[in-house]
Amino acid sequence: AQSVTQLDSHVSVSEGTPVLLRCNYSSSYSPSLFWYVQHPNKGLQLLLKYTSAATLVKGINGFEAEFKKSETSFHLTKPSAHMSDAAEYFCVVSDRTAGANNLFFGTGTRLTVIP
Amino acid sequence: DAGITQSPRHKVTETGTPVTLRCHQTENHRYMYWYRQDPGHGLRLIHYSYGVKDTDKGEVSDGYSVSRSKTEDFLLTLESATSSQTSVYFCAISGTGIGGETQYFGPGTRLLVL
C-alpha cells in the first residue's frame, strides 16, 4: 500500500534562510512522487515530480527535491525562503496499480516565512 | 490553471438535502477525480472516473455518488448531506501517456452543511 508521512506539520523560517520540508513514503512499487503547494483559499499547484528519471528534481520557484530510495525519503528544499513561499505543502505518492493514477496525500506542512 | 472549473464555488445547505457539485474540464483528459480536504487529513480520494460512464470508488466514498456522461463533466452528488460532509471539495484531471501521472486540480468548492 502507498502512504506518505510528512514529518512536520508546521515549519517556520526567516526570509532568506533555507527551507527543508521532510517527507517519507511507503510504496510497494517504484513510485511517482510529487510536491504540491496550496496558497490560502486556493487550489493545489504542482511544484515538482519524480518519475524514476533523475533523483534530484528541480521544480518551480527555486524548489527542488531529492529522491532517496534507501531512506524512502523525498524532502523538499529551497536555498532561500521568500515571503511568497508561505503556504501549505503536500507530499504525494501515486498508485499506478489502478487504471487511473490515484494519489495518496500527506497531511501537509504549513510553511511560515518570518520577515 | 489547467482548464478546470468547479461549480458552485461556495455552497451552504441543510442536513438531509441533496447536493450536486460539478467539475468541468476543457483539456479532454481521460481521468477525473473528486477529493475532499479536511484539516489534518490532507486530500482524500472520494471517487474517480477512467472514462465516460466508467467510475470507481476511492478511500472515502460512503455517502457520495458520481456520474460522468460526457468527457468534460464529472458530477459529485451527496444524496442526503450530513454535517460530516462539510469540507472543501477538489476536482482533478489527468491524461494518459507521458506525463499522465500528473494530476491538475480545480479551484475547489467550499461546502457547509448546517
Coordinates of N, CA and C in Angstrom, one line a residue:
Chain A
A1 N 0.8 -1.2 0.0 CA 0.0 0.0 0.0 C 0.9 1.2 0.0
Q2 N 0.4 2.3 -0.6 CA 1.1 3.5 -0.7 C 0.7 4.5 0.5
S3 N 1.7 5.2 1.0 CA 1.4 6.1 2.0 C 2.5 7.2 2.1
V4 N 2.2 8.3 2.7 CA 3.2 9.4 2.8 C 3.1 9.9 4.3
T5 N 4.3 10.2 4.8 CA 4.4 10.8 6.1 C 5.1 12.1 6.0
Q6 N 4.5 13.2 6.3 CA 5.2 14.5 6.4 C 5.5 14.7 7.8
L7 N 6.8 14.9 8.1 CA 7.3 14.8 9.4 C 7.1 16.0 10.3
D8 N 6.7 17.1 9.6 CA 6.5 18.4 10.4 C 5.2 18.9 9.9
S9 N 4.3 19.2 10.8 CA 3.0 19.8 10.5 C 3.2 21.3 10.2
H10 N 4.2 21.9 10.8 CA 4.4 23.4 10.7 C 5.9 23.6 10.7
V11 N 6.4 24.4 9.8 CA 7.8 24.9 9.7 C 7.8 26.4 9.6
S12 N 8.7 27.0 10.4 CA 8.8 28.4 10.4 C 10.2 28.8 10.1
V13 N 10.5 29.7 9.1 CA 11.8 30.1 8.7 C 11.8 31.6 8.5
S14 N 13.0 32.2 8.6 CA 13.2 33.6 8.3 C 13.4 33.8 6.9
E15 N 12.9 34.9 6.4 CA 13.1 35.2 4.9 C 14.6 35.2 4.6
G16 N 14.9 34.6 3.5 CA 16.3 34.5 3.1 C 17.1 33.3 3.6
T17 N 16.5 32.5 4.5 CA 17.2 31.3 5.1 C 16.6 30.1 4.3
P18 N 17.4 28.9 4.4 CA 17.0 27.7 3.7 C 15.7 27.1 4.2
V19 N 15.0 26.4 3.3 CA 13.8 25.7 3.7 C 14.0 24.2 3.5
L20 N 13.5 23.5 4.5 CA 13.6 22.0 4.4 C 12.2 21.5 4.9
L21 N 11.5 20.8 4.0 CA 10.2 20.2 4.3 C 10.4 18.7 4.1
R22 N 10.2 17.9 5.2 CA 10.5 16.5 5.1 C 9.4 15.6 4.8
C23 N 9.7 14.6 4.0 CA 8.6 13.6 3.6 C 9.2 12.2 3.5
N24 N 8.6 11.2 4.1 CA 8.9 9.8 3.9 C 7.7 9.1 3.3
Y25 N 8.0 8.2 2.4 CA 7.0 7.5 1.7 C 7.1 6.0 1.9
S26 N 6.0 5.3 1.6 CA 5.9 3.9 1.6 C 5.2 3.5 0.3
S27 N 5.9 2.6 -0.4 CA 5.3 2.2 -1.7 C 5.7 0.8 -2.0
S28 N 4.8 0.0 -2.5 CA 5.2 -1.4 -2.9 C 5.8 -1.4 -4.3
Y29 N 5.8 -0.3 -5.0 CA 6.2 -0.3 -6.4 C 7.2 0.9 -6.5
S30 N 7.8 0.9 -7.7 CA 8.7 2.1 -7.9 C 7.7 3.3 -8.1
P31 N 7.8 4.2 -7.1 CA 6.8 5.2 -7.0 C 7.0 6.4 -7.9
S32 N 5.9 7.1 -8.2 CA 6.0 8.5 -8.6 C 5.7 9.4 -7.4
L33 N 6.5 10.4 -7.2 CA 6.3 11.3 -6.0 C 6.2 12.7 -6.5
F34 N 5.4 13.5 -5.7 CA 5.1 14.8 -6.1 C 5.1 15.7 -4.9
W35 N 5.4 17.0 -5.1 CA 5.1 18.0 -4.1 C 4.1 19.0 -4.8
Y36 N 3.1 19.3 -4.0 CA 2.1 20.3 -4.4 C 2.1 21.4 -3.4
V37 N 1.8 22.6 -3.8 CA 1.7 23.8 -2.9 C 0.3 24.3 -3.0
Q38 N -0.2 24.8 -1.8 CA -1.5 25.4 -1.8 C -1.5 26.7 -1.0
H39 N -1.7 27.8 -1.7 CA -1.7 29.1 -1.0 C -3.1 29.2 -0.4
P40 N -3.3 30.1 0.6 CA -4.6 30.2 1.3 C -5.7 30.4 0.3
N41 N -6.8 29.6 0.6 CA -8.0 29.7 -0.2 C -7.8 29.5 -1.7
K42 N -6.8 28.7 -2.1 CA -6.5 28.5 -3.5 C -6.5 27.0 -3.7
G43 N -6.4 26.6 -5.0 CA -6.3 25.2 -5.3 C -4.8 24.7 -5.2
L44 N -4.6 23.5 -5.6 CA -3.2 23.0 -5.5 C -2.5 23.1 -6.8
Q45 N -1.2 23.5 -6.6 CA -0.3 23.7 -7.8 C 0.8 22.8 -7.7
L46 N 1.2 22.1 -8.8 CA 2.3 21.2 -8.8 C 3.6 22.0 -8.7
L47 N 4.4 21.6 -7.8 CA 5.8 22.2 -7.6 C 6.8 21.4 -8.4
L48 N 6.8 20.1 -8.2 CA 7.7 19.2 -8.9 C 7.3 17.8 -8.8
K49 N 7.9 16.9 -9.6 CA 7.6 15.5 -9.6 C 8.8 14.6 -9.9
Y50 N 8.8 13.4 -9.3 CA 9.8 12.4 -9.6 C 9.1 11.2 -10.2
T51 N 9.6 10.8 -11.4 CA 9.0 9.7 -12.0 C 10.1 8.7 -12.5
S52 N 11.1 8.4 -11.7 CA 12.1 7.4 -12.0 C 13.2 7.8 -13.0
A53 N 13.3 9.1 -13.2 CA 14.4 9.6 -14.0 C 15.5 10.1 -13.0
A54 N 15.9 11.3 -13.2 CA 17.0 11.9 -12.3 C 16.4 11.9 -10.8
T55 N 17.3 11.6 -9.9 CA 16.9 11.5 -8.5 C 16.7 12.9 -7.9
L56 N 17.5 13.9 -8.4 CA 17.3 15.3 -8.0 C 16.4 16.0 -8.9
V57 N 15.3 16.5 -8.4 CA 14.3 17.0 -9.3 C 14.2 18.5 -9.0
K58 N 14.2 19.3 -10.0 CA 14.0 20.8 -9.9 C 12.6 21.2 -10.2
G59 N 12.1 22.1 -9.4 CA 10.7 22.5 -9.7 C 10.6 24.0 -9.9
I60 N 9.4 24.5 -9.7 CA 9.2 25.9 -9.9 C 9.6 26.7 -8.7
N61 N 9.8 28.0 -8.9 CA 10.1 28.9 -7.8 C 11.3 28.5 -7.0
G62 N 12.3 27.9 -7.6 CA 13.6 27.6 -6.9 C 13.5 26.4 -6.0
F63 N 12.4 25.6 -5.9 CA 12.4 24.4 -5.1 C 13.0 23.2 -5.8
E64 N 13.5 22.3 -5.0 CA 14.0 21.1 -5.5 C 13.8 20.0 -4.5
A65 N 13.8 18.7 -4.9 CA 13.6 17.6 -4.0 C 14.5 16.5 -4.5
E66 N 15.0 15.7 -3.6 CA 15.9 14.5 -3.9 C 15.2 13.2 -3.5
F67 N 15.1 12.3 -4.4 CA 14.5 11.0 -4.2 C 15.7 10.1 -3.6
K68 N 15.5 9.6 -2.4 CA 16.5 8.7 -1.8 C 15.8 7.4 -1.5
K69 N 16.0 6.4 -2.3 CA 15.3 5.1 -2.2 C 15.7 4.4 -0.9
S70 N 17.0 4.5 -0.6 CA 17.5 3.8 0.6 C 16.9 4.4 1.9
E71 N 16.5 5.6 1.9 CA 15.9 6.3 3.0 C 14.4 6.4 2.9
T72 N 13.9 6.0 1.8 CA 12.4 6.2 1.4 C 12.0 7.7 1.7
S73 N 12.8 8.6 1.3 CA 12.5 10.0 1.5 C 12.5 10.8 0.2
F74 N 11.8 11.9 0.3 CA 11.6 12.8 -0.8 C 11.5 14.2 -0.2
H75 N 12.5 14.7 0.4 CA 12.5 16.0 1.1 C 12.5 17.2 0.1
L76 N 11.8 18.2 0.4 CA 11.7 19.4 -0.4 C 12.6 20.5 0.2
T77 N 13.4 21.2 -0.7 CA 14.3 22.2 -0.2 C 14.3 23.4 -1.1
K78 N 14.7 24.5 -0.5 CA 14.9 25.8 -1.2 C 16.0 26.5 -0.5
P79 N 17.0 27.1 -1.3 CA 18.1 27.7 -0.6 C 17.8 29.0 0.2
S80 N 16.8 29.7 -0.3 CA 16.5 31.0 0.3 C 15.0 31.2 0.3
A81 N 14.4 31.3 1.4 CA 12.9 31.5 1.5 C 12.5 32.9 1.1
H82 N 11.4 33.0 0.5 CA 10.8 34.3 0.1 C 9.4 34.4 0.8
M83 N 9.0 35.6 1.1 CA 7.7 35.8 1.7 C 6.6 35.0 1.0
S84 N 6.6 35.0 -0.3 CA 5.6 34.4 -1.2 C 5.6 32.9 -1.1
D85 N 6.6 32.3 -0.4 CA 6.6 30.9 -0.2 C 5.7 30.4 0.9
A86 N 5.2 31.3 1.7 CA 4.3 31.0 2.8 C 3.0 30.3 2.3
A87 N 2.8 29.0 2.6 CA 1.7 28.3 2.1 C 1.7 26.9 2.7
E88 N 0.8 26.0 2.3 CA 0.8 24.6 2.8 C 1.4 23.8 1.6
Y89 N 2.2 22.8 2.0 CA 2.9 22.0 1.1 C 2.5 20.5 1.3
F90 N 2.2 19.8 0.2 CA 1.8 18.4 0.3 C 2.7 17.5 -0.4
C91 N 3.2 16.5 0.2 CA 3.9 15.4 -0.4 C 3.0 14.3 -0.8
V92 N 3.1 13.8 -2.0 CA 2.1 12.9 -2.6 C 2.8 11.7 -3.3
V93 N 2.3 10.5 -3.1 CA 2.8 9.4 -3.8 C 1.6 8.8 -4.6
S94 N 2.0 8.2 -5.8 CA 0.9 7.8 -6.7 C 0.8 6.2 -6.6
D95 N -0.3 5.8 -7.0 CA -0.6 4.3 -7.0 C -0.9 4.0 -8.5
R96 N 0.0 3.3 -9.1 CA -0.2 3.0 -10.6 C -0.9 1.7 -10.8
T97 N -1.3 1.0 -9.7 CA -1.9 -0.3 -9.9 C -3.3 -0.2 -10.4
A98 N -4.0 0.9 -10.1 CA -5.4 1.1 -10.7 C -5.2 1.6 -12.1
G99 N -6.3 1.6 -12.8 CA -6.3 2.1 -14.2 C -6.0 3.6 -14.2
A100 N -6.6 4.3 -13.2 CA -6.3 5.7 -13.1 C -5.0 5.8 -12.2
N101 N -4.5 7.0 -12.0 CA -3.3 7.2 -11.3 C -3.7 7.8 -10.0
N102 N -4.1 7.0 -9.0 CA -4.6 7.6 -7.8 C -3.5 8.1 -6.9
L103 N -3.7 9.2 -6.2 CA -2.7 9.8 -5.4 C -3.1 9.7 -3.9
F104 N -2.0 9.5 -3.2 CA -2.1 9.5 -1.7 C -1.4 10.7 -1.1
F105 N -2.1 11.5 -0.4 CA -1.5 12.7 0.1 C -1.0 12.6 1.6
G106 N 0.1 13.3 1.9 CA 0.4 13.5 3.2 C -0.5 14.5 3.9
T107 N -0.4 14.7 5.1 CA -1.3 15.6 5.9 C -0.9 17.1 5.7
G108 N 0.2 17.4 5.1 CA 0.6 18.7 4.8 C 1.5 19.3 5.8
T109 N 2.4 20.3 5.3 CA 3.2 21.1 6.2 C 3.0 22.5 5.9
R110 N 2.6 23.3 6.9 CA 2.4 24.7 6.7 C 3.7 25.4 6.9
L111 N 4.1 26.2 5.9 CA 5.4 26.9 6.0 C 5.0 28.4 6.3
T112 N 5.6 28.9 7.3 CA 5.5 30.3 7.7 C 6.9 31.0 7.4
V113 N 6.9 32.1 6.8 CA 8.1 32.9 6.5 C 8.1 34.2 7.3
I114 N 9.1 34.3 8.1 CA 9.1 35.5 9.0 C 10.0 36.6 8.3
P115 N 9.4 37.8 8.3 CA 10.2 38.9 7.6 C 11.5 39.2 8.4
Chain B
D1 N -4.0 27.7 -14.4 CA -4.9 26.6 -14.1 C -5.1 25.8 -15.4
A2 N -5.3 24.5 -15.3 CA -5.3 23.6 -16.4 C -6.7 23.4 -17.0
G3 N -7.4 24.5 -17.2 CA -8.7 24.4 -17.8 C -9.7 23.6 -17.0
I4 N -9.8 23.8 -15.7 CA -10.7 23.1 -14.9 C -11.5 24.1 -14.1
T5 N -12.8 23.9 -14.2 CA -13.7 24.8 -13.4 C -14.6 23.9 -12.5
Q6 N -14.9 24.5 -11.4 CA -15.8 23.8 -10.4 C -17.0 24.8 -10.1
S7 N -18.2 24.2 -10.0 CA -19.3 25.0 -9.6 C -20.3 24.2 -8.7
P8 N -20.9 24.9 -7.7 CA -20.6 26.2 -7.3 C -19.2 26.3 -6.6
R9 N -18.8 27.5 -6.4 CA -17.5 27.6 -5.6 C -17.8 27.6 -4.1
H10 N -18.9 28.1 -3.7 CA -19.3 28.1 -2.3 C -20.8 27.6 -2.2
K11 N -21.1 26.8 -1.2 CA -22.5 26.4 -1.0 C -22.7 26.1 0.5
V12 N -23.9 26.6 0.9 CA -24.4 26.3 2.2 C -25.7 25.6 2.1
T13 N -25.8 24.5 2.8 CA -27.0 23.7 2.6 C -27.4 23.1 4.0
E14 N -28.5 22.5 4.0 CA -29.0 21.9 5.3 C -28.9 20.4 5.3
T15 N -28.7 19.9 6.5 CA -28.7 18.4 6.6 C -29.9 17.7 6.0
G16 N -29.6 16.7 5.2 CA -30.7 15.9 4.6 C -31.0 16.3 3.2
T17 N -30.5 17.4 2.7 CA -30.8 17.9 1.4 C -29.8 17.3 0.4
P18 N -30.2 17.1 -0.9 CA -29.2 16.6 -1.9 C -28.4 17.8 -2.4
V19 N -27.2 17.5 -2.7 CA -26.3 18.5 -3.3 C -25.5 17.9 -4.4
T20 N -25.3 18.6 -5.5 CA -24.5 18.2 -6.6 C -23.5 19.2 -6.9
L21 N -22.2 18.8 -7.0 CA -21.1 19.6 -7.4 C -20.7 19.2 -8.8
R22 N -20.3 20.2 -9.6 CA -19.9 19.9 -11.0 C -18.4 20.3 -11.2
C23 N -17.8 19.4 -11.9 CA -16.4 19.7 -12.4 C -16.4 19.6 -13.9
H24 N -15.9 20.7 -14.5 CA -15.9 20.8 -16.0 C -14.4 21.0 -16.4
Q25 N -14.0 20.2 -17.4 CA -12.6 20.4 -18.0 C -12.7 20.7 -19.5
T26 N -11.7 21.4 -19.9 CA -11.5 21.7 -21.3 C -10.3 21.0 -22.0
E27 N -9.7 20.1 -21.2 CA -8.4 19.5 -21.7 C -8.6 18.2 -22.4
N28 N -9.8 17.7 -22.4 CA -10.1 16.3 -23.0 C -9.3 15.2 -22.3
H29 N -9.0 15.4 -21.0 CA -8.3 14.3 -20.3 C -9.2 13.2 -20.0
R30 N -8.7 12.0 -19.9 CA -9.4 10.8 -19.7 C -9.9 10.6 -18.3
Y31 N -9.0 10.9 -17.3 CA -9.3 10.6 -15.9 C -9.7 11.9 -15.2
M32 N -10.7 11.7 -14.3 CA -11.2 12.8 -13.5 C -11.4 12.2 -12.1
Y33 N -11.2 13.1 -11.1 CA -11.2 12.7 -9.7 C -11.9 13.7 -8.8
W34 N -12.5 13.2 -7.7 CA -13.0 14.1 -6.7 C -12.3 13.7 -5.4
Y35 N -11.9 14.8 -4.7 CA -11.2 14.7 -3.4 C -12.0 15.6 -2.4
R36 N -11.8 15.3 -1.2 CA -12.2 16.2 -0.1 C -11.0 16.6 0.7
Q37 N -11.0 17.8 1.2 CA -9.8 18.2 2.0 C -10.3 18.7 3.4
D38 N -9.8 18.0 4.4 CA -10.2 18.3 5.8 C -8.9 18.6 6.6
P39 N -8.9 19.4 7.6 CA -7.8 19.7 8.4 C -7.2 18.4 9.0
G40 N -5.9 18.2 8.9 CA -5.2 17.1 9.5 C -5.3 15.8 8.6
H41 N -6.0 15.9 7.5 CA -6.1 14.7 6.6 C -5.5 14.9 5.2
G42 N -5.1 16.0 4.9 CA -4.7 16.3 3.5 C -5.9 16.1 2.6
L43 N -5.6 15.6 1.4 CA -6.7 15.3 0.5 C -7.0 13.8 0.4
R44 N -8.2 13.5 0.4 CA -8.6 12.1 0.3 C -9.5 11.8 -0.9
L45 N -9.3 10.8 -1.6 CA -10.0 10.5 -2.8 C -11.4 9.9 -2.5
I46 N -12.4 10.5 -3.2 CA -13.8 10.1 -3.0 C -14.2 9.1 -4.1
H47 N -14.1 9.5 -5.3 CA -14.4 8.7 -6.5 C -13.5 9.2 -7.6
Y48 N -13.3 8.3 -8.6 CA -12.6 8.7 -9.8 C -13.3 8.1 -11.0
S49 N -13.0 8.6 -12.2 CA -13.5 8.2 -13.4 C -12.4 7.9 -14.4
Y50 N -12.5 6.8 -15.1 CA -11.4 6.5 -16.1 C -12.0 6.5 -17.5
G51 N -13.2 7.1 -17.7 CA -13.8 7.3 -19.0 C -15.3 7.6 -18.8
V52 N -15.9 7.9 -19.9 CA -17.4 8.2 -19.8 C -18.1 6.9 -19.3
K53 N -18.9 7.2 -18.3 CA -19.7 6.2 -17.6 C -18.9 5.1 -16.9
D54 N -17.6 5.3 -16.8 CA -16.7 4.4 -16.0 C -16.2 5.1 -14.8
T55 N -16.6 4.6 -13.6 CA -16.2 5.2 -12.4 C -15.9 4.2 -11.3
D56 N -15.2 4.6 -10.3 CA -14.8 3.7 -9.2 C -14.7 4.4 -7.9
K57 N -14.7 3.6 -6.8 CA -14.7 4.3 -5.5 C -13.3 4.5 -5.1
G58 N -13.1 5.6 -4.3 CA -11.9 5.9 -3.6 C -11.9 5.6 -2.2
E59 N -11.1 6.2 -1.4 CA -10.9 5.9 0.0 C -12.1 6.3 0.9
V60 N -12.8 7.3 0.5 CA -13.9 7.8 1.4 C -15.2 8.0 0.6
S61 N -15.7 7.0 0.0 CA -16.8 7.1 -1.0 C -18.2 7.0 -0.3
D62 N -18.3 6.6 0.9 CA -19.6 6.4 1.6 C -20.3 7.7 1.6
G63 N -21.6 7.7 1.1 CA -22.4 8.9 1.2 C -22.3 9.8 -0.1
Y64 N -21.5 9.3 -1.0 CA -21.3 10.1 -2.3 C -21.5 9.2 -3.5
S65 N -22.0 9.8 -4.5 CA -22.1 9.1 -5.8 C -21.6 10.0 -6.9
V66 N -21.2 9.5 -8.0 CA -20.7 10.3 -9.1 C -21.3 9.8 -10.4
S67 N -21.2 10.7 -11.4 CA -21.6 10.4 -12.8 C -20.8 11.1 -13.8
R68 N -20.6 10.5 -14.9 CA -19.8 11.1 -16.0 C -20.4 10.7 -17.3
S69 N -21.3 11.5 -17.8 CA -22.0 11.3 -19.1 C -21.3 11.9 -20.3
K70 N -20.3 12.8 -20.0 CA -19.5 13.4 -21.1 C -18.1 13.4 -20.6
T71 N -17.2 13.4 -21.5 CA -15.7 13.5 -21.2 C -15.4 14.7 -20.3
E72 N -16.1 15.8 -20.6 CA -15.7 17.1 -19.9 C -16.3 17.3 -18.6
D73 N -17.4 16.5 -18.2 CA -18.1 16.8 -17.0 C -18.1 15.6 -16.0
F74 N -17.8 15.9 -14.7 CA -17.8 14.9 -13.7 C -18.6 15.4 -12.5
L75 N -19.7 14.8 -12.2 CA -20.6 15.3 -11.1 C -20.4 14.5 -9.9
L76 N -20.4 15.2 -8.7 CA -20.4 14.6 -7.4 C -21.7 14.9 -6.7
T77 N -22.4 13.9 -6.2 CA -23.7 14.1 -5.6 C -23.6 13.5 -4.2
L78 N -24.1 14.4 -3.3 CA -24.3 14.0 -1.9 C -25.9 13.8 -1.8
E79 N -26.3 12.5 -1.7 CA -27.7 12.2 -1.8 C -28.5 12.9 -0.7
S80 N -27.9 12.8 0.5 CA -28.5 13.4 1.7 C -27.4 13.9 2.6
A81 N -27.2 15.2 2.4 CA -26.0 15.8 3.1 C -26.0 15.7 4.6
T82 N -24.8 15.5 5.1 CA -24.7 15.4 6.6 C -23.6 16.4 7.0
S83 N -23.6 16.8 8.3 CA -22.6 17.8 8.7 C -21.1 17.3 8.6
S84 N -21.0 16.0 8.6 CA -19.6 15.4 8.4 C -19.1 15.6 7.0
Q85 N -20.0 16.0 6.1 CA -19.6 16.2 4.7 C -19.2 17.7 4.4
T86 N -19.3 18.5 5.5 CA -18.7 19.8 5.4 C -17.2 19.7 5.1
S87 N -16.8 20.3 4.0 CA -15.4 20.2 3.6 C -15.2 21.1 2.4
V88 N -13.9 21.0 1.9 CA -13.6 21.6 0.7 C -13.4 20.5 -0.3
Y89 N -14.0 20.6 -1.5 CA -14.0 19.6 -2.5 C -13.2 20.0 -3.7
F90 N -12.3 19.2 -4.1 CA -11.4 19.5 -5.2 C -11.6 18.4 -6.3
C91 N -11.7 18.9 -7.5 CA -11.7 18.1 -8.7 C -10.3 18.1 -9.3
A92 N -9.9 17.0 -9.9 CA -8.6 16.9 -10.6 C -8.8 16.1 -11.9
I93 N -7.8 16.3 -12.8 CA -7.8 15.6 -14.0 C -6.4 15.1 -14.3
S94 N -6.3 14.1 -15.1 CA -5.1 13.6 -15.6 C -5.3 12.9 -16.9
G95 N -4.2 12.9 -17.7 CA -4.3 12.3 -19.0 C -3.6 10.9 -19.1
T96 N -3.2 10.5 -20.3 CA -2.6 9.2 -20.5 C -1.2 9.5 -21.1
G97 N -0.4 8.4 -21.2 CA 0.9 8.6 -21.8 C 1.9 9.3 -20.9
I98 N 2.9 9.9 -21.6 CA 3.9 10.6 -20.9 C 3.3 11.8 -20.2
G99 N 3.6 11.9 -18.9 CA 3.0 13.0 -18.1 C 1.7 12.7 -17.5
G100 N 1.2 11.5 -17.9 CA -0.2 11.2 -17.4 C -0.3 10.9 -16.0
E101 N 0.8 10.8 -15.3 CA 0.8 10.5 -13.8 C 0.5 11.8 -13.1
T102 N 0.6 12.9 -13.7 CA 0.4 14.2 -13.0 C -1.1 14.6 -13.0
Q103 N -1.6 15.0 -11.8 CA -3.0 15.4 -11.7 C -3.0 17.0 -11.6
Y104 N -3.9 17.6 -12.2 CA -4.1 19.0 -12.1 C -5.4 19.3 -11.5
F105 N -5.4 20.3 -10.6 CA -6.5 20.5 -9.7 C -7.3 21.7 -10.0
G106 N -8.6 21.6 -9.8 CA -9.5 22.8 -9.9 C -9.4 23.7 -8.7
P107 N -10.2 24.8 -8.7 CA -10.0 25.8 -7.6 C -10.7 25.4 -6.3
G108 N -11.6 24.4 -6.4 CA -12.2 23.9 -5.1 C -13.6 24.5 -4.9
T109 N -14.4 23.7 -4.2 CA -15.8 24.1 -3.8 C -15.9 24.0 -2.3
R110 N -16.2 25.1 -1.6 CA -16.3 25.0 -0.2 C -17.8 24.8 0.2
L111 N -18.0 23.6 0.9 CA -19.4 23.2 1.2 C -19.6 23.2 2.7
L112 N -20.6 23.9 3.1 CA -21.0 23.9 4.6 C -22.4 23.3 4.7
V113 N -22.5 22.3 5.5 CA -23.7 21.6 5.8 C -24.2 21.9 7.2
L114 N -25.3 22.6 7.3 CA -25.8 23.0 8.6 C -26.7 22.0 9.3

